[in-house]
Coordinates of C-alpha atoms in Angstrom, one line a residue:
X26 CA -45.7 -55.4 140.0
X27 CA -44.9 -51.7 139.9
X28 CA -48.2 -50.7 141.5
X29 CA -47.5 -53.2 144.3
X30 CA -44.2 -51.5 145.1
X31 CA -45.6 -48.0 145.9
X32 CA -48.8 -49.2 147.5
X33 CA -46.9 -49.7 150.7
X34 CA -46.7 -45.9 151.1
X35 CA -49.5 -44.1 152.8
X36 CA -51.3 -41.7 150.4
X37 CA -50.2 -38.1 150.7
X38 CA -52.7 -36.1 152.7
X39 CA -52.4 -32.3 152.0
X40 CA -52.6 -30.0 155.0
X41 CA -55.3 -27.4 154.5
X42 CA -54.7 -25.2 151.4
X43 CA -51.1 -26.1 150.9
X44 CA -49.4 -25.2 147.6
X45 CA -49.5 -27.8 144.9
X46 CA -46.1 -29.6 144.5
X47 CA -44.5 -28.1 147.5
X48 CA -41.4 -29.5 149.0
X49 CA -43.3 -32.1 151.2
X50 CA -45.2 -33.4 148.2
X51 CA -42.0 -33.6 146.1
X52 CA -40.2 -35.4 148.8
X53 CA -43.1 -37.9 149.1
X54 CA -43.1 -38.7 145.4
X55 CA -39.3 -38.8 145.2
X56 CA -39.3 -41.5 148.0
X57 CA -42.0 -43.5 146.2
X58 CA -40.0 -43.4 142.9
X59 CA -36.6 -44.2 144.6
X60 CA -38.2 -47.2 146.4
X61 CA -39.8 -48.4 143.2
X62 CA -36.4 -48.1 141.4
X63 CA -34.7 -50.0 144.2
X64 CA -37.2 -52.8 144.2
X65 CA -37.0 -53.1 140.4
X66 CA -33.2 -53.2 140.5
X67 CA -33.3 -55.9 143.1
X68 CA -35.7 -58.0 141.0
X69 CA -33.4 -57.6 137.9
X70 CA -30.3 -58.7 140.0
X71 CA -32.2 -61.6 141.4
X72 CA -33.3 -62.8 138.0
X73 CA -29.7 -62.6 136.6
X74 CA -28.4 -64.7 139.5
X75 CA -31.3 -67.2 139.2
X76 CA -30.7 -67.6 135.5
X77 CA -27.0 -68.1 136.0
X78 CA -27.7 -70.7 138.7
X79 CA -30.3 -72.5 136.7
X80 CA -28.4 -72.7 133.4
X81 CA -29.0 -76.4 132.9
X82 CA -28.8 -78.2 129.7
X83 CA -31.7 -80.7 129.5
X84 CA -31.5 -83.8 127.4
X85 CA -35.3 -83.9 126.9
X86 CA -36.4 -81.4 124.2
X87 CA -39.6 -80.7 126.0
X88 CA -37.8 -79.7 129.2
X89 CA -35.3 -77.6 127.2
X90 CA -38.2 -75.8 125.3
X91 CA -39.9 -75.1 128.6
X92 CA -36.8 -73.6 130.1
X93 CA -36.2 -71.5 127.0
X94 CA -39.8 -70.3 127.2
X95 CA -39.5 -69.4 130.9
X96 CA -36.2 -67.6 130.2
X97 CA -37.7 -65.6 127.3
X98 CA -40.7 -64.5 129.4
X99 CA -38.4 -63.6 132.3
X100 CA -36.2 -61.5 130.0
X101 CA -39.2 -59.7 128.5
X102 CA -40.4 -58.8 132.0
X103 CA -37.0 -57.6 133.0
X104 CA -36.8 -55.5 129.8
X105 CA -40.1 -53.9 130.8
X106 CA -38.7 -53.2 134.2
X107 CA -35.5 -51.7 132.8
X108 CA -37.6 -49.3 130.7
X109 CA -39.6 -48.4 133.8
X110 CA -36.4 -47.6 135.7
X111 CA -35.4 -45.3 132.9
X112 CA -38.8 -43.6 133.1
X113 CA -38.4 -43.3 136.9
X114 CA -35.0 -41.7 136.4
X115 CA -36.6 -39.2 134.0
X116 CA -39.4 -38.5 136.5
X117 CA -36.8 -37.8 139.2
X118 CA -35.2 -35.3 136.9
X119 CA -38.6 -33.6 136.5
X120 CA -38.8 -33.3 140.3
X121 CA -35.3 -31.7 140.3
X122 CA -36.2 -29.3 137.6
X123 CA -39.6 -28.3 139.2
X124 CA -41.7 -29.7 136.3
X125 CA -43.1 -32.7 138.2
X126 CA -46.8 -32.9 138.6
X127 CA -47.7 -30.7 135.6
X128 CA -49.0 -32.0 132.3
X129 CA -46.4 -32.1 129.5
X130 CA -49.0 -31.3 127.0
X131 CA -51.2 -28.6 128.4
X132 CA -49.4 -27.6 131.6
X133 CA -52.2 -28.1 134.1
X134 CA -51.8 -29.9 137.4
X135 CA -51.9 -33.7 137.0
X136 CA -53.3 -34.1 140.5
X137 CA -52.1 -35.9 143.6
X138 CA -54.5 -38.8 143.3
X139 CA -53.4 -39.6 139.7
X140 CA -49.7 -39.3 140.8
X141 CA -50.3 -41.6 143.7
X142 CA -51.7 -44.2 141.3
X143 CA -49.0 -43.6 138.7
X144 CA -46.0 -41.6 140.0
X145 CA -44.4 -41.5 136.6
X146 CA -47.5 -39.9 134.9
X147 CA -46.6 -37.1 132.6
X148 CA -50.1 -36.2 131.2
X149 CA -53.2 -35.0 133.0
X150 CA -56.2 -37.3 132.7
X151 CA -57.8 -35.3 129.9
X152 CA -54.6 -35.3 127.7
X153 CA -54.0 -39.0 128.4
X154 CA -57.6 -39.8 127.3
X155 CA -57.1 -37.8 124.1
X156 CA -53.8 -39.5 123.5
X157 CA -55.3 -43.0 124.0
X158 CA -58.2 -42.1 121.6
X159 CA -55.6 -41.0 118.9
X160 CA -53.7 -44.3 119.4
X161 CA -56.9 -46.3 118.9
X162 CA -57.7 -44.4 115.8
X163 CA -54.2 -44.9 114.3
X164 CA -54.3 -48.6 115.2
X165 CA -57.4 -49.3 113.2

């Protein structure tokens, strides 16, 4: 869902040899993040209203179990979206502080294409790959 929200934006096309993370680039990514946050917030509000409207008590245990299962799945999805909103807010703070677009681990540029794909990315592709390898090793 989140990737669907920012795909409606045209990809940023740098002009010539412009500086990385200049004001135009920062404004572009801020707009993407703010629109993602707005879309997620609307989804959460819509879910709350739908759940309030559909609060029905079913006599049939199977129907009740199905409703509870649907509600549980919906709540898990909304919790994931709530966490993404928090990450979006943190990313916007990085834009404000001038740290956006640089790897938290090694400090190199994350890259425009990676940020287009995942605007909340905090690691360059190399550091993210190493991080995922460490996670796999710990999980075994």
